[in-house]
N, CA and C atoms as an extended XYZ file, in Angstrom:
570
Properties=species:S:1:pos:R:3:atomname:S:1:resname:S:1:resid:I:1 pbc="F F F"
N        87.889      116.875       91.900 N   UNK     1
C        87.826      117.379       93.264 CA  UNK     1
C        88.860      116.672       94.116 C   UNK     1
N        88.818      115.550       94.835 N   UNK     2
C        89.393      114.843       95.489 CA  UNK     2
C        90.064      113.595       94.377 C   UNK     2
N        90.996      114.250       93.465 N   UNK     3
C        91.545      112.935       92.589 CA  UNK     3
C        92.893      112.406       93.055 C   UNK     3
N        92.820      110.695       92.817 N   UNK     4
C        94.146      110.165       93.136 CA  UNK     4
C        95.109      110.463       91.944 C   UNK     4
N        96.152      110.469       92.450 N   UNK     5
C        97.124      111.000       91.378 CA  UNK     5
C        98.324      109.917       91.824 C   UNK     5
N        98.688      109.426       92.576 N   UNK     6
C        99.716      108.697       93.009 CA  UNK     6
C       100.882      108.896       93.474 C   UNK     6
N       101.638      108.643       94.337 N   UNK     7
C       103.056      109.357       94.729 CA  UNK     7
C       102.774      110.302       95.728 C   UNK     7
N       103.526      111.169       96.320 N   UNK     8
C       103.730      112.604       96.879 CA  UNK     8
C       102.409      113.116       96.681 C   UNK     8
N       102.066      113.243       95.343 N   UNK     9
C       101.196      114.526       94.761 CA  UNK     9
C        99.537      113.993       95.359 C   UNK     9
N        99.471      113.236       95.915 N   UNK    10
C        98.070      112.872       96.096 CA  UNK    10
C        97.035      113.820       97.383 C   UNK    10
N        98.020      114.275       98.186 N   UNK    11
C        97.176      115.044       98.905 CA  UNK    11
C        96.774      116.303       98.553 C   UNK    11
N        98.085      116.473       98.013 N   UNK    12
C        97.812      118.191       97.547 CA  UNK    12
C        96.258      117.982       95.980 C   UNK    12
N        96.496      117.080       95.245 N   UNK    13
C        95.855      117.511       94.449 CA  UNK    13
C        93.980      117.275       94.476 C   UNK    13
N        94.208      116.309       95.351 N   UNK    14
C        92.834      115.386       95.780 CA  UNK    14
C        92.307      116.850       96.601 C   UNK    14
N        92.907      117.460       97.076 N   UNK    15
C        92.692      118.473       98.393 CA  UNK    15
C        92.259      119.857       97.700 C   UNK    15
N        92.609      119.824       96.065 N   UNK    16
C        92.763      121.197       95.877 CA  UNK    16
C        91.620      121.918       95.371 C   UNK    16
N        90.532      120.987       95.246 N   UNK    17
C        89.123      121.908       95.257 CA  UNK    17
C        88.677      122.518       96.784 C   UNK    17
N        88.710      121.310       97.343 N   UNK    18
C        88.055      121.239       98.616 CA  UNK    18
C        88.811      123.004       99.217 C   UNK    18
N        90.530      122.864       99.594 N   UNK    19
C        91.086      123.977       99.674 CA  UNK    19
C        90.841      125.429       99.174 C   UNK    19
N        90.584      125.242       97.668 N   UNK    20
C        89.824      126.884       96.995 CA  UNK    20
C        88.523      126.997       97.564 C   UNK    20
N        87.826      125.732       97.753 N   UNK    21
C        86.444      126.142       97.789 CA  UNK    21
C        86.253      126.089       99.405 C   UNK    21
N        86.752      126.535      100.307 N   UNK    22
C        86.856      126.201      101.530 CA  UNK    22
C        86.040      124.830      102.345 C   UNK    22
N        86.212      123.987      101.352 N   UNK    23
C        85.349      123.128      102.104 CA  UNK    23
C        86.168      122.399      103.030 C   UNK    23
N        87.383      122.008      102.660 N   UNK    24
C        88.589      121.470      103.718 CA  UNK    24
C        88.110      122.043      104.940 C   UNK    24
N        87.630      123.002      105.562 N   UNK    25
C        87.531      123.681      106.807 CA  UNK    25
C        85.877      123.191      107.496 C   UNK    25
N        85.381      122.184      106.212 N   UNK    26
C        84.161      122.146      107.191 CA  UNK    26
C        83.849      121.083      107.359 C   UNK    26
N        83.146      120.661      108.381 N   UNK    27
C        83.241      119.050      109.598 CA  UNK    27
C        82.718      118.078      107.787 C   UNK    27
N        83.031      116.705      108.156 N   UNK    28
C        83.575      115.710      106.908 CA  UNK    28
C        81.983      115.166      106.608 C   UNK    28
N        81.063      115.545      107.247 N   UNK    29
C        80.032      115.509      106.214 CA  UNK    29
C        79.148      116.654      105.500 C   UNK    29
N        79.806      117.722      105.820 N   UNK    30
C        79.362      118.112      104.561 CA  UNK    30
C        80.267      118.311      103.410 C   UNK    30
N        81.833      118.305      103.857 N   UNK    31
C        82.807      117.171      103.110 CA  UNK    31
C        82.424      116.484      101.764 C   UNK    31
N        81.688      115.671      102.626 N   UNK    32
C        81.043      114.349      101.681 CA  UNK    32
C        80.086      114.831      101.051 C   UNK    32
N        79.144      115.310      101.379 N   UNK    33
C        77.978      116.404      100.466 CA  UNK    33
C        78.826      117.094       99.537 C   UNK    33
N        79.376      117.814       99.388 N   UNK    34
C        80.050      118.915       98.750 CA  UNK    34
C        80.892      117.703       97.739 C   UNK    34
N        81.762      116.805       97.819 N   UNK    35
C        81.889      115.966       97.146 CA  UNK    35
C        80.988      114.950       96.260 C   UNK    35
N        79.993      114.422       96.512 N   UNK    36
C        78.793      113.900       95.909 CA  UNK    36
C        78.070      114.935       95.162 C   UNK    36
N        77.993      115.858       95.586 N   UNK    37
C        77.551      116.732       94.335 CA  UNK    37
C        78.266      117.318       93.633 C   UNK    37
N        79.266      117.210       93.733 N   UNK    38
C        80.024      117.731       92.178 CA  UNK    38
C        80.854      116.782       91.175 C   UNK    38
N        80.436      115.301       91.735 N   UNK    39
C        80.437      113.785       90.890 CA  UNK    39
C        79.825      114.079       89.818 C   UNK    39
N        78.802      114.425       89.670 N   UNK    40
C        77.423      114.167       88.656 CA  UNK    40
C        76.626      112.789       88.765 C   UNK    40
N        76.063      112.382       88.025 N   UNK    41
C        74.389      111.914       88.167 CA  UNK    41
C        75.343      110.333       87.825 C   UNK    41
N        76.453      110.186       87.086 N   UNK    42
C        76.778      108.868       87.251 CA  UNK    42
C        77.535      108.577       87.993 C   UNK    42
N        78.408      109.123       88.203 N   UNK    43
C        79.216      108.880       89.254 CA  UNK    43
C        77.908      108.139       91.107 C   UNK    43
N        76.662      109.255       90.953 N   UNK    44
C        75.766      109.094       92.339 CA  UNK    44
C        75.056      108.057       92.052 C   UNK    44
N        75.094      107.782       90.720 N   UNK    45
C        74.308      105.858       91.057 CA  UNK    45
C        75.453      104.657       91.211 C   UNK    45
N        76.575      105.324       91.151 N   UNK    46
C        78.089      104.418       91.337 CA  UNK    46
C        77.606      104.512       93.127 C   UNK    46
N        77.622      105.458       93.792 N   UNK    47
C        77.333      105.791       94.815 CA  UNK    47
C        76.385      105.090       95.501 C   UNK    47
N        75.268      105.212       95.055 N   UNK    48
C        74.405      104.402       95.421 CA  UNK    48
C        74.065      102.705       95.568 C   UNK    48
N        75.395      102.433       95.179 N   UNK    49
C        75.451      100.780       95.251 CA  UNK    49
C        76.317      100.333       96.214 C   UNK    49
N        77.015      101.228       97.067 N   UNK    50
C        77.742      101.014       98.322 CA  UNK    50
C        77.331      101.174       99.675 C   UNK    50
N        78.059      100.383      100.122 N   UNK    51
C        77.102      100.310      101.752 CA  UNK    51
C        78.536      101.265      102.196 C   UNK    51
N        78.210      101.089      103.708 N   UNK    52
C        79.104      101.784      104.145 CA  UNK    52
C        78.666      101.787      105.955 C   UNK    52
N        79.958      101.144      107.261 N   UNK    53
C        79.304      101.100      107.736 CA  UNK    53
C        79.067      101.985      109.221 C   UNK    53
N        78.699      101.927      110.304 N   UNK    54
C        78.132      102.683      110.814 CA  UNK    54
C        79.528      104.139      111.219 C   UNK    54
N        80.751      103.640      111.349 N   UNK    55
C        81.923      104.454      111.319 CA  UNK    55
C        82.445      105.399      110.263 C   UNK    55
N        81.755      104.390      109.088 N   UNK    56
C        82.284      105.228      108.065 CA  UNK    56
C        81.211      106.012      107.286 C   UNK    56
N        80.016      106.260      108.098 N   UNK    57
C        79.191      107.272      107.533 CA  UNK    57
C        79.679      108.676      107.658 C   UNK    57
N        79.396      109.729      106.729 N   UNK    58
C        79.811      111.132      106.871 CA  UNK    58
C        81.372      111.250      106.706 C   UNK    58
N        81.958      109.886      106.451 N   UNK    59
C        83.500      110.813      106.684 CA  UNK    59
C        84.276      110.347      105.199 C   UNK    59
N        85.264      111.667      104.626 N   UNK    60
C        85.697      111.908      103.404 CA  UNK    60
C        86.724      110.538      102.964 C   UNK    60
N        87.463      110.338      103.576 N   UNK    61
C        88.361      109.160      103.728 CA  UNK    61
C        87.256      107.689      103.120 C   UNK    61
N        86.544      107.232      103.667 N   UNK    62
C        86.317      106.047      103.335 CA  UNK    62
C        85.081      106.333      102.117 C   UNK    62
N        84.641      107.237      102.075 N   UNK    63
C        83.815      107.565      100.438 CA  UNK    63
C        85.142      107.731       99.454 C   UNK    63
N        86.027      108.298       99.603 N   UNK    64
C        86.754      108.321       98.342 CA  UNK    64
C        87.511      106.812       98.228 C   UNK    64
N        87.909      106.153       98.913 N   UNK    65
C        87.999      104.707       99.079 CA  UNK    65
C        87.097      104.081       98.659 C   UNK    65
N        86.196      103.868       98.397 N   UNK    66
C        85.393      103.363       97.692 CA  UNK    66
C        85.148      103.721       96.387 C   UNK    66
N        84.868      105.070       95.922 N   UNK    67
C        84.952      105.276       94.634 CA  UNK    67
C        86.193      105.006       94.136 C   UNK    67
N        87.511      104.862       94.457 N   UNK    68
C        88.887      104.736       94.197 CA  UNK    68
C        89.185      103.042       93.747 C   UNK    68
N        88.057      101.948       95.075 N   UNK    69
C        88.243      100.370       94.796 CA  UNK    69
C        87.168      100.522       93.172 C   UNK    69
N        86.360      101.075       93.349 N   UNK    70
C        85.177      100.874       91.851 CA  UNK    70
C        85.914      101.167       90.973 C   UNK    70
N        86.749      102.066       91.078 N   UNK    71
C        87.365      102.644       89.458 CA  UNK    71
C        88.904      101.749       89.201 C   UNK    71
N        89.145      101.133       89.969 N   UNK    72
C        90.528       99.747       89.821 CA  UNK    72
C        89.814       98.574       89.341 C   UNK    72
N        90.185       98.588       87.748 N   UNK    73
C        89.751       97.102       87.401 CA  UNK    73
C        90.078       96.197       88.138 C   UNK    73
N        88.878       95.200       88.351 N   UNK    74
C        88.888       93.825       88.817 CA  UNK    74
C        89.272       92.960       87.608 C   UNK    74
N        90.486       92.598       88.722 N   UNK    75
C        91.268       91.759       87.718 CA  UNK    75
C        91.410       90.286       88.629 C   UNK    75
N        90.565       90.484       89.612 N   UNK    76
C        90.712       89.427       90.544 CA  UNK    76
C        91.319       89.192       91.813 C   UNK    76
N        92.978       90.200       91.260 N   UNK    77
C        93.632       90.001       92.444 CA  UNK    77
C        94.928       91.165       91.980 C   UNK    77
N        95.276       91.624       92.750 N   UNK    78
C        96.558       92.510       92.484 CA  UNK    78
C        98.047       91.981       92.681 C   UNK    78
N        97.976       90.491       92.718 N   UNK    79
C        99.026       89.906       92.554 CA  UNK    79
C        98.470       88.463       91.896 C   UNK    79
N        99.456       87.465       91.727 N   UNK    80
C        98.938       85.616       90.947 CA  UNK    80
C        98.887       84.967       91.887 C   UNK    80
N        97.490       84.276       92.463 N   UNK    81
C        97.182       83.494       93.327 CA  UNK    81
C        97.343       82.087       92.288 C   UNK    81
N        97.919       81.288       92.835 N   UNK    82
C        97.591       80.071       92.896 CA  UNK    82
C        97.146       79.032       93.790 C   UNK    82
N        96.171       78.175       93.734 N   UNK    83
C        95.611       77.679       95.210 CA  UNK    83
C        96.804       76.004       95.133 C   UNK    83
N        97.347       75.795       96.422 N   UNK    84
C        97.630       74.581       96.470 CA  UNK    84
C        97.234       72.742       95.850 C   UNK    84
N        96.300       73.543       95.789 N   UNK    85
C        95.617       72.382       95.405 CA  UNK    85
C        96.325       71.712       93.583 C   UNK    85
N        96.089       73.199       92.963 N   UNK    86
C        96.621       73.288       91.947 CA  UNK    86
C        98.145       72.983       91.314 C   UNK    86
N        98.617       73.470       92.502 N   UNK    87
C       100.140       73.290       92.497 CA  UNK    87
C       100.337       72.167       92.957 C   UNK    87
N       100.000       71.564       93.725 N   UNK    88
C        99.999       70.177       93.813 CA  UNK    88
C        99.861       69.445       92.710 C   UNK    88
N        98.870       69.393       91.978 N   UNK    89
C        98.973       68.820       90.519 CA  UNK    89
C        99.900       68.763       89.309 C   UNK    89
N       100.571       69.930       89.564 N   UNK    90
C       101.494       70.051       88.605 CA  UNK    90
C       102.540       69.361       88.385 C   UNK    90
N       102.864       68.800       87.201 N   UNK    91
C       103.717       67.464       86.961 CA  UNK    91
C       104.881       67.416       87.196 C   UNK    91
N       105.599       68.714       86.716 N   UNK    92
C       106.940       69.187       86.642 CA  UNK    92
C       107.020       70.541       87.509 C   UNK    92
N       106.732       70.178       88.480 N   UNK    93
C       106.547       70.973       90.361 CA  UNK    93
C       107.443       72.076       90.034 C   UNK    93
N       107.363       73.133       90.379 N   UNK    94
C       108.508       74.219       90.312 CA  UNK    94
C       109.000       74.347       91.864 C   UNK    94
N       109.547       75.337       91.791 N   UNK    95
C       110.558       75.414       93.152 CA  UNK    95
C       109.620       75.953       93.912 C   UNK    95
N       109.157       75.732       95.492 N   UNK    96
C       108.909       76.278       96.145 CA  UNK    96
C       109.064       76.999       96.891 C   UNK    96
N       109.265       78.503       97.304 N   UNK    97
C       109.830       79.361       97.361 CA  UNK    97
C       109.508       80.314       99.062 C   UNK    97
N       109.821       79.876      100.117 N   UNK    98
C       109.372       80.501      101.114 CA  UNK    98
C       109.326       82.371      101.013 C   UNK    98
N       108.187       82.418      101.597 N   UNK    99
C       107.760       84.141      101.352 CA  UNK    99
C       107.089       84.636      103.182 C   UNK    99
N       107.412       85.577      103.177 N   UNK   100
C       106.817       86.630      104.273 CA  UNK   100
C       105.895       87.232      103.820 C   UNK   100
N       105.385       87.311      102.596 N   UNK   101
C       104.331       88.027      102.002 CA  UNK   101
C       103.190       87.601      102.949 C   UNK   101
N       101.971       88.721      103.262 N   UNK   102
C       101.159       88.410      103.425 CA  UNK   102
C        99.604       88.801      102.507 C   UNK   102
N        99.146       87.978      102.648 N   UNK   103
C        98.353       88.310      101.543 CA  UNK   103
C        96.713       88.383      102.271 C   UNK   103
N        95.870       89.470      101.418 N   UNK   104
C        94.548       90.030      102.507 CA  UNK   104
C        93.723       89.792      101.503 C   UNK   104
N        92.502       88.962      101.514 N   UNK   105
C        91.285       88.871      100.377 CA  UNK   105
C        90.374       90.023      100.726 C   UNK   105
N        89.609       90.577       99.350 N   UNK   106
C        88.737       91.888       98.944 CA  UNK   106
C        88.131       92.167      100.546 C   UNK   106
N        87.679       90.986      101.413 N   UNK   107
C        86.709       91.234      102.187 CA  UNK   107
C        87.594       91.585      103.872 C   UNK   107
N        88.865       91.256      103.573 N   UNK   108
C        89.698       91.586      104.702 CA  UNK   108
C        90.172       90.374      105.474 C   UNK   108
N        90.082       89.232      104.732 N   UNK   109
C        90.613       88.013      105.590 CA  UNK   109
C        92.026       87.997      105.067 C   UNK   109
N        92.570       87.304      105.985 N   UNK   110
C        93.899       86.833      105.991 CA  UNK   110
C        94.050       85.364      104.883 C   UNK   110
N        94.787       85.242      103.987 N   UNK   111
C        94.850       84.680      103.179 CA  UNK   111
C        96.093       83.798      103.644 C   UNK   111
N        96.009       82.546      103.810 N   UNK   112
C        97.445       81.865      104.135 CA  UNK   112
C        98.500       81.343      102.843 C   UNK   112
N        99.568       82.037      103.129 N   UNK   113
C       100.474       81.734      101.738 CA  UNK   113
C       101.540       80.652      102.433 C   UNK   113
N       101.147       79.456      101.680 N   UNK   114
C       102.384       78.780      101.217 CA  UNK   114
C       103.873       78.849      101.002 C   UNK   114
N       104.001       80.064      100.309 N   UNK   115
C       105.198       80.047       99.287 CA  UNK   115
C       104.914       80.702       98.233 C   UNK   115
N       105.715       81.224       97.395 N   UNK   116
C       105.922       81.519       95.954 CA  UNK   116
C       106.581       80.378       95.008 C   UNK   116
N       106.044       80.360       93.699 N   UNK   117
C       106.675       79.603       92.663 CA  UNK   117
C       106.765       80.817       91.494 C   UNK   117
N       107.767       80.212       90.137 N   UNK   118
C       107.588       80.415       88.744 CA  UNK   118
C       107.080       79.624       88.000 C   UNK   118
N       106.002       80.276       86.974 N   UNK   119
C       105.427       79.645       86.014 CA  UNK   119
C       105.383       80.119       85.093 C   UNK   119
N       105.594       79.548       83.977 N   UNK   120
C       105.892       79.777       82.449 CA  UNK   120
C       104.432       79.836       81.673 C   UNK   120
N       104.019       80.772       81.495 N   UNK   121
C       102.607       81.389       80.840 CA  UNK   121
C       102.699       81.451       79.647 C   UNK   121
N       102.008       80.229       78.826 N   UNK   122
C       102.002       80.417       77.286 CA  UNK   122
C       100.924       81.084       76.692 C   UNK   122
N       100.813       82.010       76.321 N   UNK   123
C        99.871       82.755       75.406 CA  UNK   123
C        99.451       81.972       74.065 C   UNK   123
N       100.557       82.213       73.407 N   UNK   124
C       100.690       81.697       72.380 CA  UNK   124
C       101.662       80.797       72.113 C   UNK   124
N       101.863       80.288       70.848 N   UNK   125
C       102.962       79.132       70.798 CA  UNK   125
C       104.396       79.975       70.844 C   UNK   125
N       104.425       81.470       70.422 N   UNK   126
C       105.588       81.947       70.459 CA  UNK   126
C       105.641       82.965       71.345 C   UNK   126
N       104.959       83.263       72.540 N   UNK   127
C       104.602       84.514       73.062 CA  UNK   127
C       104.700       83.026       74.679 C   UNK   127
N       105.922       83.082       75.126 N   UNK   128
C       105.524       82.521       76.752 CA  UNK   128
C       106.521       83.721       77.815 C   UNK   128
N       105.821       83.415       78.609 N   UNK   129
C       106.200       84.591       79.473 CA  UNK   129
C       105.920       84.006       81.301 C   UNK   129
N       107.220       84.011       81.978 N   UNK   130
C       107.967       83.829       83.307 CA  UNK   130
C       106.999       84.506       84.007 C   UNK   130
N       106.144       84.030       84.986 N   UNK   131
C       105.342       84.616       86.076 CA  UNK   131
C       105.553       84.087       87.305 C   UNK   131
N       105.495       84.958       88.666 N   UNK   132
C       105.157       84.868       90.208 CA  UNK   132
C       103.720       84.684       90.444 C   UNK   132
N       103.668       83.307       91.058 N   UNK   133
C       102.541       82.880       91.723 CA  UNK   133
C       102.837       82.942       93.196 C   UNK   133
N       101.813       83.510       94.106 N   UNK   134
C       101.882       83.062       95.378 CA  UNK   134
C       100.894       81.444       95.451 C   UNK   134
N       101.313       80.872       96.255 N   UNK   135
C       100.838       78.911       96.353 CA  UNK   135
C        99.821       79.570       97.784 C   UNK   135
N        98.573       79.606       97.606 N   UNK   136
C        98.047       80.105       99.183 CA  UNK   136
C        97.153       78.507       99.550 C   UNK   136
N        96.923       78.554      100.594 N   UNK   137
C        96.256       77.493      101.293 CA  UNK   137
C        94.897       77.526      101.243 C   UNK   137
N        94.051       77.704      100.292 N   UNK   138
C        92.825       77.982      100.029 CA  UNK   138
C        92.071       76.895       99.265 C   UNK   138
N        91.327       75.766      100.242 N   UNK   139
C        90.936       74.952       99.264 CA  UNK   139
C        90.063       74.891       97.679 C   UNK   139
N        89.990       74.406       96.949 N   UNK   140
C        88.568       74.550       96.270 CA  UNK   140
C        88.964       76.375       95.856 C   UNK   140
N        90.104       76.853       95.366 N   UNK   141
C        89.574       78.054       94.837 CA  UNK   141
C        90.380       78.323       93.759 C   UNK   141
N        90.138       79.484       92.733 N   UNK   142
C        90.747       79.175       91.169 CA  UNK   142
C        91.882       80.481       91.018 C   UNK   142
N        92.749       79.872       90.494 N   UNK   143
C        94.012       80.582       90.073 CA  UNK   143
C        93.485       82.127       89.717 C   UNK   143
N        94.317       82.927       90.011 N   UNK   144
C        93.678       84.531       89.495 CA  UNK   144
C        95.212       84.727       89.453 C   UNK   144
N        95.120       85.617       88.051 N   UNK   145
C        96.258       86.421       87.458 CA  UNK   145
C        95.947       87.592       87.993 C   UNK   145
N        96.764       88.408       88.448 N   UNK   146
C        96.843       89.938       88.741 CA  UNK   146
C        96.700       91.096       87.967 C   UNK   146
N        96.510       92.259       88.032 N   UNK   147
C        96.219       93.675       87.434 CA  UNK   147
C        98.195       93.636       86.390 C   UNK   147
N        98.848       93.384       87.110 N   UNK   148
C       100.395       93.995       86.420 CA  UNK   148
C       100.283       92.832       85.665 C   UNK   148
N       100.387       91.698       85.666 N   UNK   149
C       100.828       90.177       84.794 CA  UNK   149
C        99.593       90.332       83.475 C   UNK   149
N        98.331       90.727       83.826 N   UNK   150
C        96.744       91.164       83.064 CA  UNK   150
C        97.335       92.009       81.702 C   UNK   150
N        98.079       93.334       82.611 N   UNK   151
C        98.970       93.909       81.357 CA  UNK   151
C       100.001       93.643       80.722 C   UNK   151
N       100.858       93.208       81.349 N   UNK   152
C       101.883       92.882       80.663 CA  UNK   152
C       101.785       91.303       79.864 C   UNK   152
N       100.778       90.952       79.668 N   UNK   153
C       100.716       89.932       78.921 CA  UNK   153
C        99.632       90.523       77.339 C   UNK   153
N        98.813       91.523       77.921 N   UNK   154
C        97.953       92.403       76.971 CA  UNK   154
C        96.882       91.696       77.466 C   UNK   154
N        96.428       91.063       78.107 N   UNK   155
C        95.023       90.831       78.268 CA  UNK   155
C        94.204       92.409       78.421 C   UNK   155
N        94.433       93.317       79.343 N   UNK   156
C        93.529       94.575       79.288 CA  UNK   156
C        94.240       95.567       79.143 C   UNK   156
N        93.870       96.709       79.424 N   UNK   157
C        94.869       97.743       78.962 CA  UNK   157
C        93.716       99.143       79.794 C   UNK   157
N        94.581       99.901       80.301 N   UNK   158
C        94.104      100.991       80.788 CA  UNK   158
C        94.480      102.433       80.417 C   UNK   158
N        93.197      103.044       80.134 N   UNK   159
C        93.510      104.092       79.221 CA  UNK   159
C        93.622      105.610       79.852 C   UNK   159
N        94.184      106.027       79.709 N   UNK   160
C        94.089      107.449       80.709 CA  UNK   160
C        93.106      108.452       79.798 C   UNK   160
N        92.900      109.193       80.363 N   UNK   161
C        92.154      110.483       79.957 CA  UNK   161
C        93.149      111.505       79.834 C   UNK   161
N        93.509      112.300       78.471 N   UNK   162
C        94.531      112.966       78.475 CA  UNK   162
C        93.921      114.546       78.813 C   UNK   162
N        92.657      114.741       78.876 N   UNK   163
C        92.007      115.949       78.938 CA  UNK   163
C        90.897      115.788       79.028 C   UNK   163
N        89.986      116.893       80.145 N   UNK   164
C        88.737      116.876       80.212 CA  UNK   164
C        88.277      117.854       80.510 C   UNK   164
N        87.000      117.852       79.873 N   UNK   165
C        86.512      119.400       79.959 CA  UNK   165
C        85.470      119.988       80.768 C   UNK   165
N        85.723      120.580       81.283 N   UNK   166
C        84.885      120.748       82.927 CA  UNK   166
C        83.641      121.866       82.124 C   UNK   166
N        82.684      121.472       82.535 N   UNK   167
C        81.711      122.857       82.815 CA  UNK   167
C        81.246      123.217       83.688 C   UNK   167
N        81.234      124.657       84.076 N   UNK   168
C        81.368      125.433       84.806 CA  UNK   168
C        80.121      125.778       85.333 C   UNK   168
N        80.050      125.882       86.327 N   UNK   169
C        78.149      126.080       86.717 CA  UNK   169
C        78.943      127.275       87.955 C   UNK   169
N        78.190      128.378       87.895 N   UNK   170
C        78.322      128.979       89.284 CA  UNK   170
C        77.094      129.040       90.632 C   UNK   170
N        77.753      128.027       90.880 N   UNK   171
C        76.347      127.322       91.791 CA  UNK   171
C        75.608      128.967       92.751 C   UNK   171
N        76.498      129.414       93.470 N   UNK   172
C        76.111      130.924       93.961 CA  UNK   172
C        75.307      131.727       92.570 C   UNK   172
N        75.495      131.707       91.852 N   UNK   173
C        74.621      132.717       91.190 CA  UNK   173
C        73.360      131.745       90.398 C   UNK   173
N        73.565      130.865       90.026 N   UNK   174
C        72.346      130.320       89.610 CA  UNK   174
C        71.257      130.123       90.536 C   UNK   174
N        71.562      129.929       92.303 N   UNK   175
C        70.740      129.868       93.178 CA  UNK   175
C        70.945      130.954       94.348 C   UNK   175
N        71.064      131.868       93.674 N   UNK   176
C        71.145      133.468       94.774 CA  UNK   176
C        69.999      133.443       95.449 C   UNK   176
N        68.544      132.988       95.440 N   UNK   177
C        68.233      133.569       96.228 CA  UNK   177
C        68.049      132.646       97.480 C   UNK   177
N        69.119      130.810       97.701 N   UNK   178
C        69.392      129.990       98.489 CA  UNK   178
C        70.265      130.966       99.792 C   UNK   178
N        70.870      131.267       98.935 N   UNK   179
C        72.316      132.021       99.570 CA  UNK   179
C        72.133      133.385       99.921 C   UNK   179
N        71.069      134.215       99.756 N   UNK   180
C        71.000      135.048      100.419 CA  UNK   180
C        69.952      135.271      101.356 C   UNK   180
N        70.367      136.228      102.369 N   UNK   181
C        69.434      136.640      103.738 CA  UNK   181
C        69.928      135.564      104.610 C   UNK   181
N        68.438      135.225      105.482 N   UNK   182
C        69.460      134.844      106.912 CA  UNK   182
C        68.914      133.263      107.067 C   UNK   182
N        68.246      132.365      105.828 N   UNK   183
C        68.104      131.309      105.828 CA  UNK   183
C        67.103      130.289      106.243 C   UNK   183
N        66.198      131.717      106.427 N   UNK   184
C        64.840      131.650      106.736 CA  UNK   184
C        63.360      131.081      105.923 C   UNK   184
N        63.157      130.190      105.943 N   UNK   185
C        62.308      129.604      105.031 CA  UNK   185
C        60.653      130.441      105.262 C   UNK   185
N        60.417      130.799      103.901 N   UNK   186
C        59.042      131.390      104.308 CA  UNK   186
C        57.446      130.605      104.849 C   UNK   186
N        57.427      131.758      105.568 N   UNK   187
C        56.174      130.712      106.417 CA  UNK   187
C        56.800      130.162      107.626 C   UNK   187
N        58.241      129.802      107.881 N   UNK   188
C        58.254      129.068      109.046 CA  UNK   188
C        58.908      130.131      109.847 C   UNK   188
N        58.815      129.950      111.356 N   UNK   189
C        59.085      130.439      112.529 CA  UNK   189
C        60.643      130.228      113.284 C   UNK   189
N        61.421      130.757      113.452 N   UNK   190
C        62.228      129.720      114.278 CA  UNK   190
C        62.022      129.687      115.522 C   UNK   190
């Protein structure tokens, strides 16, 4: 329904149920309804473990943001933190490297960076490999390797789905008699 695809192509394709099925045209919570139900039953207990807060109830934008942070392995960090503390220890100090980077933790704080260094990552005795650490000012906290350095060293690996097979429910005809007449529940009055 609403899938990230990356690049250019992300609006059009995230958009392109919603668009056939005219739901693009209707106010963003039932948006969000119309999206939650055509997740399925795991995806809605993924659902059900997120808060969300009083701004971002009913609206399409920050539900797919959330299912979008759940489905990005935690790898800790999307870049190599190193805490000062650490780098301080190090015997044979590498260069310290002034940076403009700014860097934002999961919860939205401002992270104070130091600097950048290089560090030489031994895997194995014949497998070492040149990495970017940011040096942040964070006492008391532990080095995290990033999602790109995670792969390219092989620690994880992410697998795409080359095909999937949709089944087809025609929600209008399995529940015709929701959808027809004037929406009148029997027994009640309006």
């Amino acid at each position: 329904m609403w899938q990230k695809t990356g690049g250019n192509g992300d609006n059009v394709r995230r958009n392109l149920y919603a668009k056939a099925s005219g739901a693009d045209e209707k106010d963003e919570g039932t948006q969000c309804a119309i999206f939650l139900h055509t997740i399925g039953e795991e995806a809605l207990e993924i659902y059900d473990t997120f808060t969300f807060t009083e701004t971002e109830q009913d609206k399409i934008q920050p539900l797919i943001q959330k299912f979008e942070s759940y489905c990005t392995p935690n790898t800790g960090a999307q870049c190599n933190v190193l805490p000062e503390d650490i780098f301080d220890g190090i015997k044979q100090k590498p260069q310290l490297i002034a940076t403009g980077t700014n860097l934002t933790a999961y919860g939205g704080a401002q992270v104070p960076v130091k600097g950048k260094c290089v560090l030489e990552i031994e895997q194995t005795a014949d497998r070492k490999t040149e990495v970017e650490f940011f040096v942040v000012k964070v006492p008391n906290a532990k080095a995290l390797i990033g999602l790109q350095t995670c792969q390219n060293l092989e620690l994880i690996s992410i697998n795409q789905i080359s095909e999937i097979q949709e089944k087809k429910v025609d929600i209008i005809e399995d529940y015709k008699d929701v959808f027809t007449g004037l929406g009148l529940v029997e027994g009640e009055e309006c």
